[in-house]
Short mmCIF file of C-alpha atoms in Angstrom, two decimals:
data_model
loop_
_atom_site.label_atom_id
_atom_site.label_comp_id
_atom_site.label_asym_id
_atom_site.label_seq_id
_atom_site.Cartn_x
_atom_site.Cartn_y
_atom_site.Cartn_z
CA MET A 1 -82.81 24.68 -100.19
CA PRO A 2 -80.85 22.94 -102.92
CA SER A 3 -78.75 20.13 -101.54
CA PRO A 4 -75.32 21.49 -100.39
CA ALA A 5 -73.04 21.93 -103.44
CA THR A 6 -69.67 20.26 -103.63
CA PRO A 7 -66.75 22.61 -103.63
CA ALA A 8 -66.14 22.05 -107.29
CA ALA A 9 -69.83 23.12 -107.98
CA LEU A 10 -69.42 26.32 -106.12
CA PRO A 11 -67.76 29.55 -107.71
CA ALA A 12 -64.22 29.54 -106.61
CA ALA A 13 -63.65 31.44 -103.35
CA ARG A 14 -61.22 34.24 -103.76
CA ARG A 15 -60.23 37.62 -102.13
CA TYR A 16 -62.09 40.49 -103.53
CA HIS A 17 -59.58 43.21 -103.15
CA GLU A 18 -61.64 45.79 -105.24
CA ILE A 19 -64.44 45.58 -102.75
CA ASP A 20 -62.33 46.06 -99.97
CA ALA A 21 -60.77 49.16 -101.74
CA ALA A 22 -64.28 50.44 -102.36
CA ARG A 23 -65.42 50.07 -98.83
CA GLY A 24 -62.26 51.85 -97.79
CA LEU A 25 -63.11 54.50 -100.15
CA MET A 26 -66.58 54.79 -98.58
CA LEU A 27 -64.99 55.00 -95.24
CA VAL A 28 -62.88 57.91 -96.22
CA LEU A 29 -65.64 59.70 -97.80
CA MET A 30 -67.84 59.20 -94.91
CA THR A 31 -65.03 60.47 -92.43
CA LEU A 32 -64.76 63.72 -94.75
CA THR A 33 -68.69 64.16 -94.73
CA HIS A 34 -68.75 63.60 -90.97
CA VAL A 35 -65.70 65.42 -89.63
CA PRO A 36 -66.59 69.19 -90.18
CA THR A 37 -63.77 70.73 -92.28
CA MET A 38 -63.28 73.04 -95.29
CA LEU A 39 -63.69 69.83 -97.32
CA THR A 40 -67.03 68.87 -95.96
CA ASP A 41 -69.22 70.67 -98.66
CA PRO A 42 -66.95 70.21 -101.68
CA VAL A 43 -66.26 66.39 -101.33
CA GLY A 44 -69.77 65.31 -100.20
CA GLN A 45 -71.62 63.33 -102.63
CA PRO A 46 -68.60 63.62 -105.18
CA PHE A 47 -70.05 61.07 -107.79
CA GLY A 48 -73.55 62.69 -108.12
CA PHE A 49 -76.47 62.50 -105.98
CA VAL A 50 -75.21 59.62 -104.12
CA SER A 51 -73.49 59.51 -100.63
CA ALA A 52 -70.98 57.21 -99.33
CA ALA A 53 -73.72 55.73 -97.15
CA GLU A 54 -75.57 54.35 -100.11
CA GLY A 55 -72.38 52.85 -101.60
CA PHE A 56 -71.40 51.29 -98.19
CA VAL A 57 -74.67 49.67 -97.54
CA LEU A 58 -74.76 48.15 -101.24
CA LEU A 59 -71.39 46.94 -100.93
CA SER A 60 -71.71 45.36 -97.46
CA ALA A 61 -75.02 43.76 -98.53
CA PHE A 62 -73.31 42.33 -101.61
CA VAL A 63 -70.47 40.87 -99.57
CA CYS A 64 -73.04 39.51 -97.06
CA GLY A 65 -75.01 37.85 -99.85
CA LEU A 66 -71.58 36.49 -101.31
CA VAL A 67 -70.03 35.04 -97.88
CA TYR A 68 -73.04 33.94 -96.22
CA GLY A 69 -74.66 32.57 -99.36
CA ARG A 70 -71.43 30.41 -99.93
CA ILE A 71 -71.85 29.33 -96.20
CA GLY A 72 -75.53 28.37 -96.90
CA TYR A 73 -74.83 26.41 -99.92
CA ALA A 74 -71.92 24.62 -98.65
CA LYS A 75 -72.90 23.89 -95.08
CA GLY A 76 -76.60 24.45 -94.97
CA VAL A 77 -79.15 27.15 -93.75
CA ASP A 78 -78.39 26.31 -89.97
CA ALA A 79 -74.88 27.14 -90.32
CA MET A 80 -75.74 30.33 -92.43
CA GLN A 81 -78.11 31.58 -89.86
CA GLN A 82 -75.68 31.05 -86.82
CA ALA A 83 -73.03 33.06 -89.01
CA PHE A 84 -75.48 35.84 -89.39
CA TRP A 85 -76.34 35.94 -85.94
CA ARG A 86 -72.98 35.76 -84.67
CA ARG A 87 -72.39 38.81 -86.53
CA ALA A 88 -75.12 40.63 -85.48
CA VAL A 89 -73.97 40.08 -81.67
CA THR A 90 -70.56 41.69 -82.79
CA LEU A 91 -72.50 44.61 -84.25
CA TYR A 92 -74.60 44.89 -81.21
CA MET A 93 -71.70 45.03 -78.85
CA SER A 94 -70.00 47.70 -80.97
CA GLN A 95 -72.98 49.78 -80.98
CA ALA A 96 -73.27 49.40 -77.25
CA ALA A 97 -69.61 50.48 -76.74
CA LEU A 98 -70.28 53.45 -78.73
CA LEU A 99 -73.26 54.39 -76.83
CA LEU A 100 -71.28 54.13 -73.41
CA PHE A 101 -68.89 56.33 -74.88
CA LEU A 102 -71.16 59.02 -76.05
CA PHE A 103 -73.00 58.86 -72.67
CA THR A 104 -70.11 59.23 -70.67
CA VAL A 105 -67.01 60.81 -72.36
CA ILE A 106 -68.86 63.00 -74.98
CA THR A 107 -71.36 64.07 -72.38
CA ALA A 108 -68.90 65.06 -69.91
CA LEU A 109 -67.07 67.17 -72.30
CA ALA A 110 -70.28 68.86 -73.75
CA LEU A 111 -71.37 69.72 -70.38
CA LYS A 112 -68.02 71.35 -69.19
CA VAL A 113 -68.53 75.28 -69.07
CA HIS A 114 -65.38 75.97 -71.20
CA LEU A 115 -66.48 73.42 -73.81
CA GLN A 116 -70.21 74.41 -74.39
CA SER A 117 -70.11 72.88 -77.59
CA PRO A 118 -73.56 73.21 -79.43
CA GLY A 119 -72.53 70.48 -81.82
CA ALA A 120 -72.01 67.96 -79.10
CA ARG A 121 -75.10 68.92 -77.10
CA GLU A 122 -77.31 68.69 -80.06
CA LEU A 123 -76.45 64.87 -80.34
CA ILE A 124 -77.49 64.31 -76.62
CA LEU A 125 -80.35 66.80 -75.99
CA TYR A 126 -82.95 63.85 -75.41
CA TYR A 127 -80.37 61.99 -73.39
CA LEU A 128 -79.93 65.06 -71.24
CA ALA A 129 -83.70 65.51 -70.89
CA HIS A 130 -84.61 61.89 -70.28
CA PRO A 131 -81.33 59.99 -69.22
CA ARG A 132 -83.00 56.67 -67.89
CA GLU A 133 -85.36 56.40 -70.83
CA ALA A 134 -82.62 57.20 -73.37
CA PHE A 135 -80.29 54.66 -72.01
CA ALA A 136 -82.68 51.95 -71.91
CA PHE A 137 -84.08 52.45 -75.53
CA ALA A 138 -80.84 53.35 -76.87
CA LEU A 139 -79.64 49.71 -75.70
CA ALA A 140 -82.93 48.48 -77.29
CA LEU A 141 -82.01 50.21 -80.60
CA VAL A 142 -84.97 52.53 -80.60
CA TYR A 143 -83.48 55.72 -79.59
CA GLN A 144 -80.63 56.32 -82.10
CA PRO A 145 -78.65 59.62 -81.44
CA ALA A 146 -77.30 61.29 -84.83
CA LEU A 147 -74.37 59.68 -86.14
CA LEU A 148 -75.05 56.43 -84.21
CA ASP A 149 -78.13 55.52 -86.24
CA ILE A 150 -76.29 53.35 -88.80
CA LEU A 151 -75.33 50.32 -86.90
CA PRO A 152 -79.01 49.57 -85.55
CA MET A 153 -79.85 49.51 -89.11
CA TYR A 154 -77.27 46.86 -90.07
CA ILE A 155 -78.30 44.79 -86.92
CA LEU A 156 -81.87 44.67 -88.00
CA PHE A 157 -80.92 43.82 -91.67
CA MET A 158 -78.33 41.04 -90.39
CA LEU A 159 -81.18 39.64 -88.15
CA MET A 160 -83.77 39.43 -91.07
CA SER A 161 -81.26 38.32 -93.74
CA PRO A 162 -80.66 34.50 -92.92
CA TRP A 163 -84.62 34.09 -93.06
CA VAL A 164 -85.06 35.88 -96.43
CA MET A 165 -81.87 34.04 -97.85
CA ALA A 166 -83.33 30.75 -96.57
CA TRP A 167 -86.67 31.36 -98.51
CA ALA A 168 -84.70 32.70 -101.38
CA PHE A 169 -82.64 29.35 -101.67
CA ARG A 170 -85.84 27.47 -101.80
CA HIS A 171 -88.06 29.51 -103.90
CA GLY A 172 -86.16 32.27 -105.54
CA TRP A 173 -85.75 35.92 -104.84
CA ARG A 174 -88.85 37.31 -106.73
CA LEU A 175 -91.17 37.35 -103.73
CA PRO A 176 -88.50 38.86 -101.34
CA LEU A 177 -87.46 41.55 -103.68
CA ALA A 178 -91.16 42.35 -104.50
CA LEU A 179 -92.09 42.80 -100.86
CA SER A 180 -88.90 44.82 -100.64
CA ALA A 181 -89.88 47.11 -103.39
CA LEU A 182 -93.15 47.64 -101.92
CA GLY A 183 -91.66 48.52 -98.60
CA TRP A 184 -89.57 51.18 -100.38
CA LEU A 185 -92.68 52.55 -102.14
CA ALA A 186 -94.75 52.61 -98.68
CA ALA A 187 -91.79 54.65 -97.43
CA GLN A 188 -91.93 57.15 -100.30
CA LEU A 189 -95.70 57.65 -99.08
CA ASP A 190 -94.47 58.44 -95.53
CA ALA A 191 -95.50 55.12 -94.02
CA THR A 192 -92.71 54.85 -91.51
CA PRO A 193 -93.68 57.64 -89.45
CA TRP A 194 -97.46 56.41 -89.30
CA LEU A 195 -96.19 52.86 -88.53
CA TYR A 196 -94.02 54.10 -85.50
CA ALA A 197 -96.72 56.12 -84.27
CA THR A 198 -99.34 53.26 -84.51
CA VAL A 199 -97.25 50.33 -83.35
CA MET A 200 -94.54 51.83 -81.23
CA GLN A 201 -96.14 54.71 -79.48
CA GLY A 202 -99.78 53.67 -79.74
CA TRP A 203 -99.69 50.00 -79.06
CA LEU A 204 -96.31 49.70 -77.20
CA LYS A 205 -96.27 53.06 -75.45
CA VAL A 206 -92.58 53.69 -76.32
CA PRO A 207 -91.83 57.38 -75.21
CA VAL A 208 -89.15 57.90 -77.64
CA PRO A 209 -90.23 60.61 -80.57
CA TYR A 210 -89.80 59.47 -83.87
CA ALA A 211 -87.29 62.32 -84.79
CA GLU A 212 -85.06 60.49 -81.97
CA THR A 213 -84.92 57.25 -83.76
CA GLY A 214 -82.38 57.94 -86.45
CA SER A 215 -82.41 59.70 -89.87
CA PHE A 216 -82.36 56.55 -91.93
CA ASP A 217 -85.92 55.42 -92.87
CA THR A 218 -85.45 51.59 -92.39
CA LEU A 219 -88.51 50.75 -94.66
CA ALA A 220 -86.79 52.42 -97.54
CA TRP A 221 -83.09 51.42 -96.97
CA GLN A 222 -83.97 47.82 -96.44
CA ALA A 223 -84.64 47.74 -100.43
CA LEU A 224 -81.00 48.66 -101.03
CA TRP A 225 -79.78 46.16 -98.71
CA PHE A 226 -81.95 43.17 -100.03
CA GLY A 227 -81.08 44.12 -103.36
CA GLY A 228 -77.32 43.95 -102.84
CA LEU A 229 -77.87 40.88 -100.75
CA ALA A 230 -79.68 39.07 -103.74
CA LEU A 231 -76.81 40.20 -106.10
CA GLY A 232 -74.21 38.60 -103.67
CA ALA A 233 -76.05 35.49 -103.19
CA GLY A 234 -76.50 35.00 -106.86
CA ARG A 235 -72.56 35.17 -107.30
CA SER A 236 -72.14 32.28 -104.66
CA ALA A 237 -74.70 30.09 -106.28
CA PRO A 238 -73.48 26.95 -107.79
CA GLY A 239 -73.17 27.57 -111.73
CA ALA A 240 -73.20 31.39 -111.34
CA ARG A 241 -72.40 33.10 -114.55
CA PRO A 242 -70.67 36.58 -114.84
CA ILE A 243 -73.20 39.44 -114.99
CA ALA A 244 -73.81 40.39 -118.53
CA LEU A 245 -75.26 43.80 -118.98
CA PRO A 246 -77.18 44.74 -122.29
CA ALA A 247 -75.56 47.50 -124.21
CA PRO A 248 -78.63 49.89 -124.01
CA TRP A 249 -78.60 49.63 -120.36
CA VAL A 250 -74.96 50.65 -120.08
CA ARG A 251 -75.36 53.59 -122.57
CA THR A 252 -78.32 54.68 -120.59
CA ALA A 253 -76.69 54.43 -117.27
CA VAL A 254 -73.67 56.41 -118.72
CA ALA A 255 -75.87 59.33 -119.59
CA VAL A 256 -77.76 59.29 -116.27
CA ALA A 257 -74.45 59.03 -114.06
CA ALA A 258 -72.91 61.86 -116.30
CA ALA A 259 -75.90 64.03 -115.95
CA GLY A 260 -76.10 63.38 -112.06
CA LEU A 261 -72.19 64.18 -111.73
CA LEU A 262 -72.48 67.42 -113.75
CA TRP A 263 -75.67 68.56 -112.14
CA ARG A 264 -74.14 67.94 -108.63
CA HIS A 265 -70.96 69.94 -109.43
CA LEU A 266 -71.93 72.58 -111.87
CA GLY A 267 -75.73 73.09 -110.96
CA PRO A 268 -77.00 76.07 -108.78
CA GLY A 269 -77.82 74.14 -105.73
CA GLY A 270 -74.46 72.00 -105.16
CA GLN A 271 -75.62 68.99 -103.01
CA ALA A 272 -79.30 70.31 -103.26
CA PRO A 273 -80.39 69.48 -106.87
CA PHE A 274 -83.25 71.94 -106.67
CA ALA A 275 -81.60 74.64 -104.68
CA ASP A 276 -84.04 76.12 -102.13
CA HIS A 277 -86.91 74.07 -103.65
CA HIS A 278 -87.06 71.89 -100.31
CA ALA A 279 -90.17 69.95 -101.24
CA LEU A 280 -88.82 68.84 -104.79
CA ASN A 281 -85.53 68.14 -103.25
CA THR A 282 -87.22 65.90 -100.56
CA LEU A 283 -89.69 64.27 -102.96
CA LEU A 284 -87.15 63.35 -105.67
CA PHE A 285 -83.61 63.22 -104.13
CA ASP A 286 -84.09 62.72 -100.34
CA LYS A 287 -81.30 60.62 -98.85
CA TRP A 288 -82.94 59.39 -95.84
CA ARG A 289 -86.00 57.89 -97.53
CA LEU A 290 -83.98 56.85 -100.69
CA ALA A 291 -86.06 59.13 -102.94
CA PRO A 292 -86.69 57.79 -106.69
CA LEU A 293 -84.28 60.09 -108.59
CA ARG A 294 -81.43 59.22 -105.89
CA VAL A 295 -82.01 55.33 -106.42
CA LEU A 296 -81.82 56.04 -110.21
CA ASP A 297 -78.58 57.84 -109.88
CA LEU A 298 -77.19 54.99 -107.62
CA VAL A 299 -78.46 52.15 -110.03
CA ALA A 300 -76.97 54.22 -112.97
CA ILE A 301 -73.40 54.45 -111.15
CA GLY A 302 -73.41 50.91 -110.37
CA ILE A 303 -74.12 49.63 -113.73
CA VAL A 304 -71.19 52.02 -115.08
CA ALA A 305 -68.86 50.63 -112.38
CA LEU A 306 -69.82 46.89 -113.10
CA HIS A 307 -69.32 47.21 -116.76
CA TYR A 308 -66.11 49.61 -116.79
CA GLY A 309 -64.69 49.13 -113.48
CA PRO A 310 -62.53 45.90 -114.18
CA ALA A 311 -60.80 47.72 -117.24
CA TRP A 312 -60.09 50.81 -115.23
CA LEU A 313 -58.93 48.94 -112.29
CA ALA A 314 -56.58 46.84 -114.48
CA ARG A 315 -54.92 50.29 -115.35
CA LEU A 316 -54.57 51.46 -112.03
CA PRO A 317 -52.10 50.49 -108.93
CA ARG A 318 -53.63 48.80 -106.22
CA MET A 319 -54.44 51.18 -103.36
CA THR A 320 -53.52 48.65 -100.48
CA TRP A 321 -54.15 51.19 -97.77
CA LEU A 322 -57.78 51.51 -98.89
CA GLU A 323 -57.95 47.84 -98.89
CA THR A 324 -56.46 47.51 -95.47
CA MET A 325 -59.06 49.97 -94.21
CA GLY A 326 -61.87 48.25 -96.11
CA SER A 327 -60.89 44.73 -94.93
CA ALA A 328 -61.27 45.86 -91.24
CA SER A 329 -64.34 48.13 -91.80
CA LEU A 330 -66.20 47.61 -88.55
CA SER A 331 -63.27 48.78 -86.50
CA VAL A 332 -62.30 51.51 -88.72
CA PHE A 333 -65.97 52.60 -88.83
CA CYS A 334 -66.12 52.80 -85.10
CA THR A 335 -62.89 54.59 -84.92
CA HIS A 336 -64.03 57.16 -87.26
CA LEU A 337 -67.34 57.82 -85.19
CA VAL A 338 -65.26 58.14 -82.04
CA ALA A 339 -63.23 60.79 -83.71
CA VAL A 340 -66.08 62.53 -85.27
CA LEU A 341 -67.85 62.74 -81.78
CA LEU A 342 -64.48 63.94 -80.08
CA VAL A 343 -64.28 66.84 -82.88
CA GLN A 344 -67.94 67.81 -82.24
CA ALA A 345 -67.49 67.94 -78.42
CA LEU A 346 -64.20 69.87 -78.77
CA TRP A 347 -64.83 72.30 -81.61
CA GLY A 348 -68.45 72.00 -82.63
CA GLY A 349 -69.85 71.49 -86.04
CA ASP A 350 -68.54 74.78 -87.60
CA HIS A 351 -65.35 74.13 -89.70
CA HIS A 352 -64.77 77.96 -89.59
CA VAL A 353 -63.58 77.72 -86.37
CA ARG A 354 -60.03 76.33 -87.58
CA PRO A 355 -57.56 77.67 -90.34
CA TRP A 356 -56.97 75.34 -93.21
CA TRP A 357 -53.87 74.02 -91.67
CA GLY A 358 -55.72 72.95 -88.61
CA ASP A 359 -58.15 71.11 -90.70
CA VAL A 360 -55.21 69.30 -92.53
CA LEU A 361 -53.60 68.38 -89.16
CA MET A 362 -56.75 67.16 -87.67
CA LEU A 363 -57.75 65.04 -90.87
CA ALA A 364 -54.23 63.67 -90.91
CA ALA A 365 -54.68 62.59 -87.30
CA VAL A 366 -58.19 61.00 -87.80
CA PHE A 367 -57.08 59.27 -90.86
CA GLY A 368 -53.92 58.08 -89.10
CA ALA A 369 -55.73 56.69 -86.22
CA MET A 370 -58.36 54.87 -88.71
CA TYR A 371 -55.28 53.36 -90.63
CA ALA A 372 -53.55 52.36 -87.41
CA VAL A 373 -56.51 50.34 -86.14
CA ALA A 374 -57.28 48.74 -89.45
CA TRP A 375 -53.35 47.68 -89.60
CA ALA A 376 -53.78 46.38 -86.02
CA VAL A 377 -56.79 44.32 -86.78
CA GLN A 378 -55.22 43.02 -89.95
CA ARG A 379 -52.22 41.95 -88.11
CA HIS A 380 -54.10 40.40 -85.29
CA GLU A 381 -55.86 38.31 -87.80
CA ARG A 382 -52.84 37.09 -89.50
CA ARG A 383 -51.39 35.99 -85.94
CA SER A 384 -54.36 34.17 -85.14
CA GLY A 385 -54.67 32.41 -88.37
CA LYS A 386 -51.04 31.24 -87.86
CA ARG A 387 -51.82 30.06 -84.44
CA ARG A 388 -54.84 27.99 -85.91
CA GLY A 389 -52.36 26.64 -88.55
CA THR A 390 -54.56 28.05 -91.43
CA CYS A 391 -53.91 30.61 -94.18
CA PRO A 392 -55.51 33.82 -92.53
CA THR A 393 -57.74 35.73 -95.02
CA PRO A 394 -59.57 38.68 -93.46
CA ARG A 395 -63.23 37.98 -93.72
CA HIS A 396 -65.72 40.00 -95.74
CA ALA A 397 -68.58 41.49 -93.60
CA PRO A 398 -70.89 44.32 -93.70
CA ALA A 399 -70.29 48.06 -93.20
CA ALA A 400 -70.59 47.57 -89.90
CA GLY A 401 -68.60 44.43 -90.73
CA HIS A 402 -65.11 43.85 -90.29
#
């Protein structure tokens, strides 16, 4: 690793309000997607064939590279690794709390005779059939019930990141990113189910079926994470220069992003690009495996945001309510999951069971709770900072971060 840079050699630390706002927006879009209402389908993937999950992972990885990279350059690899691992422990405790809520409160609601909700029961079918195995392997992050499969992925990435960044500090990012790209390519060839069957079920005799290990293909999504991590770490490096995008890249990105946006909203399939052609949808646009055209659309949107975003933001008023939620994203993310689980248990996954005004009231309650939690977290951090005699600046962390 390069010798620790002096504070003057490092890029000036500053608050990235725009990233907080973007993460807050991703939380809003996730909530609208997960809470079954009349807005679920129209608002899903609003910018093209890219969901809030991809944006959240990319932003979170970028912030991790930025923040923990700065720690690595200023204090050394050991301090950086400890910061990563402390964060991973926080994420794990959050996941454990969500699992406990699912296996107690939600299970009790789902099993009541007058609340026989298919939506909630589908989330816990494996747990109901194999409670002991499900509980043990859920804590081991192998069994991942639907909706609770995001934090385990983050925990794994947080545990891997300090080793990858330590290597990159010494030798550069080419090898880690090349290996990451190979992992993504292997995922497109269905390597993940084969690896799970061979290693986890064959060698380790894990009884959990592959279908119960979460929707996200970790071998594919790690490429998005480490790409964002490299970008963030590059911004924290001594002597980092602003990102300059060649004009042909920008023009191509605008064309691709515009095509994706129009295709998503005017095409015959809506969120399914090729309508009923499931094989093509899976091969080219699958979300869980980050299929090639989905990645292309995401990269194009990212380039457009990098190039034009600062000018757009300069003309818009700051959305402090989004910044507040984005700066407390772990707490807000968990709150949104609790709300979604309760809605599934009480009403199921069919948004037709409520009139439009019922959806409005429910969303108002959910977003009100999310903002209240974010406000309380921010207030707590400010008070803690005053007691320590420091200027409190809410920390940046991954989606599963603050």
